[in-house]
Tab-separated table of C-alpha atoms in Angstrom:
chain	number	residue	atom	x	y	z
C	1	MET	CA	0.000	0.000	0.000
C	2	LEU	CA	2.885	2.372	0.766
C	3	PHE	CA	4.345	1.613	-2.656
C	4	LEU	CA	1.006	2.251	-4.399
C	5	CYS	CA	0.415	5.521	-2.567
C	6	THR	CA	3.816	6.904	-3.446
C	7	ALA	CA	3.629	5.733	-7.049
C	8	SER	CA	0.596	8.202	-7.539
C	9	MET	CA	-0.207	-8.553	-37.197
C	10	SER	CA	0.737	-10.800	-39.162
C	11	ALA	CA	2.562	-8.917	-41.931
C	12	TYR	CA	2.791	-9.887	-45.556
C	13	ALA	CA	5.396	-7.290	-46.555
C	14	GLN	CA	8.958	-8.186	-47.353
C	15	TRP	CA	11.228	-7.824	-44.326
C	16	VAL	CA	13.280	-4.626	-44.427
C	17	PRO	CA	15.709	-3.828	-41.596
C	18	ASP	CA	15.199	-0.490	-39.898
C	19	ASP	CA	18.605	1.190	-39.946
C	20	SER	CA	17.432	4.285	-38.085
C	21	ARG	CA	16.000	2.227	-35.211
C	22	ARG	CA	13.467	4.915	-34.437
C	23	LEU	CA	10.895	2.424	-33.233
C	24	ASP	CA	12.827	1.269	-30.184
C	25	THR	CA	14.546	4.389	-28.904
C	26	LEU	CA	13.831	4.402	-25.174
C	27	THR	CA	14.080	7.399	-22.888
C	28	VAL	CA	15.652	7.172	-19.444
C	29	ALA	CA	12.214	7.168	-17.831
C	30	GLU	CA	11.070	4.315	-20.087
C	31	ARG	CA	14.097	2.281	-19.002
C	32	LEU	CA	13.531	2.726	-15.259
C	33	SER	CA	11.147	0.786	-13.047
C	34	PHE	CA	10.712	0.220	-9.312
C	35	ARG	CA	9.536	-2.947	-7.644
C	36	THR	CA	8.716	-4.362	-4.236
C	37	ASN	CA	7.992	-7.862	-2.953
C	38	GLY	CA	4.762	-8.498	-1.073
C	39	VAL	CA	6.039	-11.759	0.444
C	40	ASP	CA	8.788	-9.864	2.278
C	41	TRP	CA	6.269	-7.319	3.508
C	42	LEU	CA	4.161	-10.151	4.955
C	43	MET	CA	7.292	-11.195	6.875
C	44	MET	CA	7.685	-7.583	8.061
C	45	VAL	CA	10.808	-7.069	5.955
C	46	PRO	CA	10.735	-3.695	4.128
C	47	ASN	CA	12.193	-3.930	0.628
C	48	ILE	CA	12.597	-1.927	-2.545
C	49	GLY	CA	14.215	-2.530	-5.924
C	50	ILE	CA	15.179	-0.501	-8.974
C	51	GLU	CA	15.666	-1.860	-12.497
C	52	TYR	CA	17.216	-0.321	-15.611
C	53	ASP	CA	17.075	-1.596	-19.190
C	54	ILE	CA	20.667	-1.843	-20.401
C	55	ALA	CA	20.244	-2.561	-24.135
C	56	ASN	CA	21.312	0.251	-26.471
C	57	ASN	CA	19.088	2.049	-28.950
C	58	LYS	CA	20.185	-0.133	-31.901
C	59	ASN	CA	18.275	-3.162	-30.691
C	60	TRP	CA	14.906	-3.624	-29.079
C	61	ASN	CA	15.549	-3.992	-25.387
C	62	ARG	CA	15.136	-7.324	-23.611
C	63	TRP	CA	17.964	-7.105	-21.042
C	64	SER	CA	18.001	-5.322	-17.685
C	65	VAL	CA	20.042	-4.917	-14.522
C	66	GLY	CA	18.451	-4.421	-11.129
C	67	VAL	CA	19.376	-3.799	-7.504
C	68	ASN	CA	17.186	-4.955	-4.614
C	69	VAL	CA	17.578	-4.049	-0.961
C	70	ARG	CA	15.723	-5.464	2.018
C	71	TYR	CA	16.384	-4.464	5.607
C	72	LYS	CA	14.981	-5.507	8.977
C	73	TRP	CA	17.271	-5.278	11.985
C	74	ALA	CA	16.344	-4.899	15.646
C	75	THR	CA	19.238	-2.974	17.179
C	76	SER	CA	18.122	-2.969	20.824
C	77	HIS	CA	15.860	-4.895	23.205
C	78	THR	CA	14.764	-4.400	26.810
C	79	PHE	CA	15.094	-8.179	27.243
C	80	VAL	CA	16.700	-11.012	25.353
C	81	PRO	CA	14.092	-12.292	22.853
C	82	SER	CA	13.510	-15.964	22.179
C	83	TYR	CA	12.879	-15.288	18.524
C	84	VAL	CA	15.157	-13.236	16.281
C	85	PHE	CA	14.651	-12.553	12.612
C	86	ASN	CA	17.111	-9.919	11.416
C	87	VAL	CA	18.263	-9.594	7.838
C	88	PHE	CA	19.958	-7.075	5.593
C	89	GLU	CA	20.550	-8.017	1.961
C	90	THR	CA	21.560	-6.234	-1.211
C	91	LYS	CA	21.158	-8.141	-4.450
C	92	LEU	CA	22.259	-7.563	-8.038
C	93	GLU	CA	20.208	-9.169	-10.826
C	94	PHE	CA	20.614	-9.531	-14.582
C	95	ARG	CA	17.428	-10.435	-16.417
C	96	ASN	CA	16.470	-11.429	-19.948
C	97	TYR	CA	12.825	-10.741	-20.825
C	98	TRP	CA	10.816	-12.352	-23.604
C	99	ARG	CA	7.322	-13.096	-24.806
C	100	THR	CA	6.261	-16.334	-26.439
C	101	ARG	CA	6.418	-16.573	-30.235
C	102	LEU	CA	4.140	-18.635	-32.431
C	103	ILE	CA	5.838	-21.340	-34.500
C	104	ASP	CA	5.064	-20.784	-38.186
C	105	GLY	CA	7.659	-23.089	-39.748
C	106	ASN	CA	9.370	-20.260	-41.656
C	107	GLU	CA	10.989	-17.566	-39.541
C	108	VAL	CA	10.009	-19.214	-36.252
C	109	LYS	CA	11.201	-22.813	-36.473
C	110	ALA	CA	9.876	-25.822	-34.576
C	111	HIS	CA	11.732	-27.388	-31.659
C	112	THR	CA	14.637	-29.660	-32.475
C	113	ASN	CA	15.092	-31.550	-29.176
C	114	LEU	CA	13.885	-31.770	-25.592
C	115	LEU	CA	16.323	-29.155	-24.264
C	116	ASP	CA	15.282	-26.764	-27.012
C	117	ARG	CA	11.632	-27.312	-26.100
C	118	VAL	CA	12.291	-26.563	-22.423
C	119	MET	CA	14.495	-23.489	-22.954
C	120	SER	CA	12.815	-22.142	-26.094
C	121	GLN	CA	10.548	-19.104	-26.290
C	122	ARG	CA	8.660	-20.644	-29.238
C	123	ARG	CA	5.206	-22.132	-28.772
C	124	TYR	CA	2.543	-23.743	-30.946
C	125	ARG	CA	-0.135	-21.869	-28.998
C	126	GLN	CA	0.098	-18.462	-27.347
C	127	LYS	CA	-1.960	-19.060	-24.216
C	128	HIS	CA	-1.026	-15.842	-22.407
C	129	PRO	CA	-0.233	-13.100	-24.972
C	130	LEU	CA	0.071	-10.354	-22.326
C	131	THR	CA	2.461	-12.281	-20.089
C	132	THR	CA	6.134	-11.325	-20.118
C	133	TYR	CA	8.600	-13.962	-18.937
C	134	TYR	CA	12.074	-13.400	-17.572
C	135	ARG	CA	15.073	-15.443	-16.534
C	136	GLY	CA	18.494	-14.446	-15.337
C	137	LEU	CA	21.238	-14.572	-12.758
C	138	PHE	CA	21.634	-12.975	-9.341
C	139	VAL	CA	24.349	-12.454	-6.760
C	140	SER	CA	23.795	-11.039	-3.277
C	141	TYR	CA	25.427	-10.282	0.055
C	142	ALA	CA	23.530	-10.547	3.345
C	143	ASP	CA	23.961	-10.060	7.067
C	144	TYR	CA	21.608	-12.209	9.117
C	145	SER	CA	20.704	-13.273	12.629
C	146	PHE	CA	18.112	-15.999	13.165
C	147	LEU	CA	16.864	-17.578	16.374
C	148	PHE	CA	13.667	-19.630	16.633
C	149	GLY	CA	13.024	-20.579	20.242
C	150	ALA	CA	14.639	-20.126	23.647
C	151	ARG	CA	16.301	-23.554	23.567
C	152	ALA	CA	17.238	-23.572	19.887
C	153	ASN	CA	20.512	-22.540	18.344
C	154	GLY	CA	20.598	-19.201	16.595
C	155	TYR	CA	22.918	-18.276	13.762
C	156	GLN	CA	24.444	-14.889	13.108
C	157	GLY	CA	26.805	-14.073	10.264
C	158	GLN	CA	27.150	-13.206	6.621
C	159	ALA	CA	26.295	-14.954	3.364
C	160	VAL	CA	27.206	-14.593	-0.271
C	161	MET	CA	24.575	-16.088	-2.563
C	162	GLY	CA	24.263	-16.634	-6.269
C	163	GLY	CA	21.990	-18.505	-8.630
C	164	PHE	CA	19.153	-18.300	-11.085
C	165	THR	CA	15.983	-16.250	-11.136
C	166	TYR	CA	12.803	-16.932	-13.084
C	167	GLY	CA	9.346	-15.382	-13.178
C	168	ILE	CA	6.559	-13.660	-15.040
C	169	GLN	CA	5.041	-10.191	-15.216
C	170	ARG	CA	1.502	-9.275	-16.221
C	171	PRO	CA	-0.073	-5.823	-16.698
C	172	LEU	CA	-2.195	-4.812	-13.734
C	173	TYR	CA	-3.086	-1.113	-14.138
C	174	THR	CA	-2.208	1.744	-16.481
C	175	PHE	CA	-2.522	5.387	-15.423
C	176	ARG	CA	-3.756	8.167	-17.712
C	177	SER	CA	-0.237	9.579	-17.816
C	178	GLY	CA	1.025	6.336	-19.394
C	179	ARG	CA	2.711	4.985	-16.286
C	180	SER	CA	1.790	1.446	-15.343
C	181	ILE	CA	1.854	-1.191	-12.617
C	182	ASP	CA	2.625	-4.863	-13.314
C	183	LEU	CA	2.083	-7.924	-11.177
C	184	GLU	CA	5.269	-9.968	-10.733
C	185	LEU	CA	5.540	-13.605	-9.674
C	186	GLY	CA	8.860	-15.404	-9.475
C	187	VAL	CA	11.522	-17.280	-7.570
C	188	SER	CA	15.279	-16.974	-7.043
C	189	ALA	CA	17.281	-20.024	-5.970
C	190	GLY	CA	20.901	-21.071	-5.911
C	191	LEU	CA	23.803	-21.645	-3.518
C	192	ALA	CA	24.871	-19.751	-0.400
C	193	TRP	CA	28.431	-19.486	0.921
C	194	LEU	CA	28.042	-18.947	4.648
C	195	LYS	CA	29.983	-17.527	7.561
C	196	TYR	CA	28.255	-17.687	10.936
C	197	THR	CA	28.517	-18.095	14.676
C	198	PRO	CA	25.954	-20.233	16.537
C	199	TYR	CA	24.468	-18.685	19.692
C	200	LYS	CA	21.771	-19.159	22.265
C	201	ALA	CA	19.702	-16.922	24.496
C	202	ASP	CA	20.282	-16.886	28.265
C	203	ARG	CA	16.998	-15.637	29.668
C	204	VAL	CA	18.254	-15.737	33.248
C	205	ASN	CA	21.202	-13.417	32.688
C	206	ASN	CA	19.428	-11.651	29.797
C	207	VAL	CA	22.305	-12.123	27.331
C	208	PHE	CA	23.202	-13.983	24.163
C	209	TYR	CA	26.223	-16.303	24.241
C	210	ALA	CA	28.132	-18.263	21.632
C	211	SER	CA	27.143	-21.912	21.636
C	212	GLY	CA	29.708	-23.192	19.153
C	213	ASN	CA	32.711	-22.410	17.030
C	214	THR	CA	32.584	-19.820	14.287
C	215	VAL	CA	32.361	-21.196	10.757
C	216	GLY	CA	34.498	-18.999	8.497
C	217	TRP	CA	34.749	-18.432	4.783
C	218	ARG	CA	37.621	-20.919	4.513
C	219	ASP	CA	35.441	-23.700	5.864
C	220	LEU	CA	33.481	-23.574	2.580
C	221	LYS	CA	30.091	-23.965	4.170
C	222	ILE	CA	27.907	-24.035	1.041
C	223	LEU	CA	24.197	-24.829	1.083
C	224	PRO	CA	21.367	-24.713	-1.505
C	225	VAL	CA	18.955	-21.894	-0.743
C	226	VAL	CA	15.763	-20.327	-1.978
C	227	ASN	CA	16.795	-16.708	-1.907
C	228	GLU	CA	13.430	-15.150	-2.649
C	229	LEU	CA	9.821	-15.946	-3.411
C	230	ARG	CA	8.253	-13.037	-5.287
C	231	ALA	CA	4.653	-11.916	-5.424
C	232	GLY	CA	4.929	-8.167	-5.815
C	233	LEU	CA	4.408	-5.072	-7.901
C	234	VAL	CA	6.474	-3.326	-10.574
C	235	TYR	CA	5.927	0.403	-11.107
C	236	ARG	CA	7.046	1.745	-14.505
C	237	ILE	CA	7.534	5.518	-14.652
C	238	GLY	CA	7.821	5.622	-18.469
C	239	LYS	CA	4.999	5.563	-20.995
C	240	LYS	CA	5.673	2.002	-22.184
C	241	GLU	CA	4.113	-1.017	-20.524
C	242	GLY	CA	6.272	-4.057	-20.027
C	243	TYR	CA	4.365	-6.256	-22.473
C	244	THR	CA	4.757	-3.660	-25.248
C	245	LYS	CA	8.430	-3.028	-24.530
C	246	TYR	CA	10.020	-6.470	-24.338
C	247	ARG	CA	9.621	-7.679	-27.933
C	248	PHE	CA	11.824	-9.253	-30.586
C	249	ARG	CA	13.854	-7.155	-32.989
C	250	TYR	CA	12.475	-9.127	-35.942
C	251	ASP	CA	8.858	-8.423	-34.983
C	252	VAL	CA	9.528	-4.690	-34.666
C	253	ASP	CA	11.345	-4.531	-38.003
C	254	LEU	CA	8.520	-6.473	-39.617
C	255	GLN	CA	5.936	-3.981	-38.389
C	256	TYR	CA	8.110	-1.097	-39.542
C	257	ALA	CA	8.502	-2.729	-42.974
C	258	TYR	CA	4.751	-3.284	-43.183
C	259	ARG	CA	4.013	0.364	-42.408
C	260	THR	CA	6.695	1.585	-44.809
C	261	ASP	CA	5.412	-0.645	-47.613
C	262	SER	CA	1.827	0.418	-46.925
C	263	LEU	CA	2.751	4.102	-47.212
C	264	ARG	CA	4.757	3.425	-50.358
C	265	ASP	CA	1.896	1.430	-51.910
C	266	GLU	CA	-0.600	4.168	-51.063
C	267	LYS	CA	1.670	6.810	-52.606
C	268	SER	CA	2.111	4.711	-55.763
C	269	ALA	CA	-1.646	4.204	-56.016
C	270	ARG	CA	-2.283	7.948	-55.640
C	271	ILE	CA	0.290	8.764	-58.318
C	272	TYR	CA	-1.323	6.168	-60.604
C	273	ARG	CA	-4.806	7.608	-60.048
C	274	ASP	CA	-3.546	11.132	-60.732
C	275	SER	CA	-1.763	10.023	-63.897
C	276	VAL	CA	-4.878	8.194	-65.148
C	277	ALA	CA	-7.064	11.236	-64.458
C	278	ALA	CA	-4.596	13.543	-66.211
C	279	SER	CA	-4.377	11.174	-69.194
C	280	GLN	CA	-8.161	10.979	-69.474
C	281	TYR	CA	-8.444	14.776	-69.264
C	282	ARG	CA	-5.855	15.214	-71.991
C	283	THR	CA	-7.667	12.686	-74.184
C	284	VAL	CA	-11.096	14.295	-73.794
C	285	TYR	CA	-9.725	17.856	-74.114
C	286	GLY	CA	-7.803	16.882	-77.251
C	287	TYR	CA	-10.926	15.325	-78.790
C	288	TYR	CA	-13.069	18.432	-78.267
C	289	GLN	CA	-10.239	20.684	-79.423
C	290	GLN	CA	-10.059	18.710	-82.669
C	291	GLN	CA	-13.817	19.004	-83.130
C	292	LEU	CA	-13.717	22.772	-82.538
C	293	ASP	CA	-10.826	23.195	-84.984
C	294	SER	CA	-12.696	21.236	-87.624
C	295	ILE	CA	-15.818	23.420	-87.193
C	296	ILE	CA	-13.799	26.656	-87.438
C	297	LYS	CA	-12.002	25.422	-90.554
C	298	ALA	CA	-15.284	24.377	-92.161
C	299	ASP	CA	-17.166	27.667	-91.493
C	300	PRO	CA	-15.053	30.524	-90.063
C	301	GLY	CA	-17.926	33.018	-90.314
C	302	ALA	CA	-20.250	30.864	-88.260
C	303	ALA	CA	-17.550	30.431	-85.637
C	304	LYS	CA	-17.129	34.214	-85.330
C	305	THR	CA	-20.910	34.627	-85.074
C	306	ASP	CA	-21.007	32.080	-82.279
C	307	VAL	CA	-18.315	33.987	-80.429
C	308	ARG	CA	-20.278	37.269	-80.695
C	309	ILE	CA	-23.442	35.564	-79.473
C	310	MET	CA	-21.591	34.115	-76.485
C	311	LYS	CA	-20.202	37.566	-75.605
C	312	LYS	CA	-23.691	39.133	-75.771
C	313	GLU	CA	-25.141	36.390	-73.611
C	314	ARG	CA	-22.338	36.845	-71.085
C	315	SER	CA	-22.912	40.647	-70.988
C	316	LEU	CA	-26.671	40.186	-70.585
C	317	LEU	CA	-26.112	37.701	-67.758
C	318	LYS	CA	-23.860	40.160	-65.934
C	319	LYS	CA	-26.525	42.905	-66.242
C	320	GLN	CA	-29.212	40.580	-64.895
C	321	ASN	CA	-27.043	39.598	-61.949
C	322	LYS	CA	-26.315	43.261	-61.182
C	323	ALA	CA	-30.016	44.189	-61.350
C	324	GLU	CA	-30.910	41.311	-59.047
C	325	THR	CA	-28.209	42.422	-56.601
C	326	VAL	CA	-29.555	46.001	-56.551
C	327	LEU	CA	-33.133	44.799	-56.118
C	328	ASN	CA	-32.189	42.493	-53.282
C	329	GLY	CA	-30.353	45.375	-51.611
C	330	LYS	CA	-33.397	47.628	-51.837
C	331	GLN	CA	-35.641	44.891	-50.479
C	332	ARG	CA	-33.328	44.258	-47.504
C	333	LYS	CA	-33.141	48.022	-46.830
C	334	GLU	CA	-36.969	48.335	-46.898
C	335	GLU	CA	-37.293	45.328	-44.564
C	336	ARG	CA	-34.875	46.883	-42.075
C	337	ARG	CA	-36.822	50.193	-42.214
C	338	MET	CA	-40.117	48.442	-41.531
C	339	ASP	CA	-38.572	46.452	-38.680
C	340	LYS	CA	-37.340	49.672	-37.060
C	341	ALA	CA	-40.773	51.324	-37.440
C	342	ALA	CA	-42.490	48.297	-35.896
C	343	ALA	CA	-40.048	48.253	-32.997
C	344	LYS	CA	-40.561	52.002	-32.436
C	345	ALA	CA	-44.367	51.625	-32.463
C	346	GLU	CA	-44.149	48.689	-30.035
C	347	LYS	CA	-41.936	50.692	-27.695
C	348	LYS	CA	-44.377	53.664	-27.806
C	349	ALA	CA	-47.366	51.415	-27.100
C	350	ARG	CA	-45.544	49.790	-24.157
C	351	LYS	CA	-44.721	53.234	-22.708
C	352	GLU	CA	-48.378	54.394	-22.978
C	353	GLU	CA	-49.505	51.178	-21.307
C	354	GLU	CA	-47.134	51.784	-18.418
C	355	GLU	CA	-48.428	55.366	-17.988
C	356	ARG	CA	-52.037	54.155	-17.851
C	357	ASN	CA	-51.192	51.528	-15.302
C	358	GLY	CA	-49.417	54.189	-13.217
C	359	ARG	CA	-52.497	56.457	-13.155
């Protein structure tokens, strides 16, 4: 809740690479995102993470680097507790995002073996088109102190962990400004190299005391661990949602080629229509020009007579239009005069009526 409050085609065109790469140029804001893990909050461990897309502008981004920090440490007690759960961890993650691709047998090939099927991003059916998957590596350093019970052994020390991370992200909410919130589910697991000192709680003397020898880095105490279970939120401050951002370079170039070819085809069609119209006009104009020339050659006197008649008709038409304009002006002027007289008479009658009512 604290995090939410503060966060206030299939193309038929020939593939053409986009050398300018204008379609995938990301701003700094579109590369940044913040995340938090709800599972840690349920365990009363405050946590926050920041992620930055590291791919350059010449390729559509699908790689990121992130830093997560979680901190919960009780520095003082009025009595020695029987249960201690203190942890401070900073973690560095490298992720590769992808969305599933449909196998078409041409550009997107079918699986070749079992390992390819397991690790591939290609599918015969796209069950969740809005889901973005990620996988990657993590390394972390932690200070910890755990004690579960008055008679149990506690362990306090440091740990260096590393391993794999895997998960999914789905769009949850998009603001009017373009910013968005995604739901994230995932897990991080690997190996931990530990250094610790066992201890116990002495409730009588109200102190902690070492209950065994310290295990150091040279003792190579290595254990498999589940570093994190994630069920949290990702807040993106840019105007690109995660499912629209993490795409394949080929798909983006294909859409760009489709749009470019569509514009080029539309321009070619317009030029063709204009050329056909101009050709038809020239044909018809040439035909009538030939007919007129033949008439003039056959009877020049009649042609001159026709020209004089056309001039007289044009002059007469101008005179008629002028007379109609003058008449319309006079009529509008007379209408305005009558409207003023009527308004004046109405005003006089209203004044007389008011005088009678006053008497």
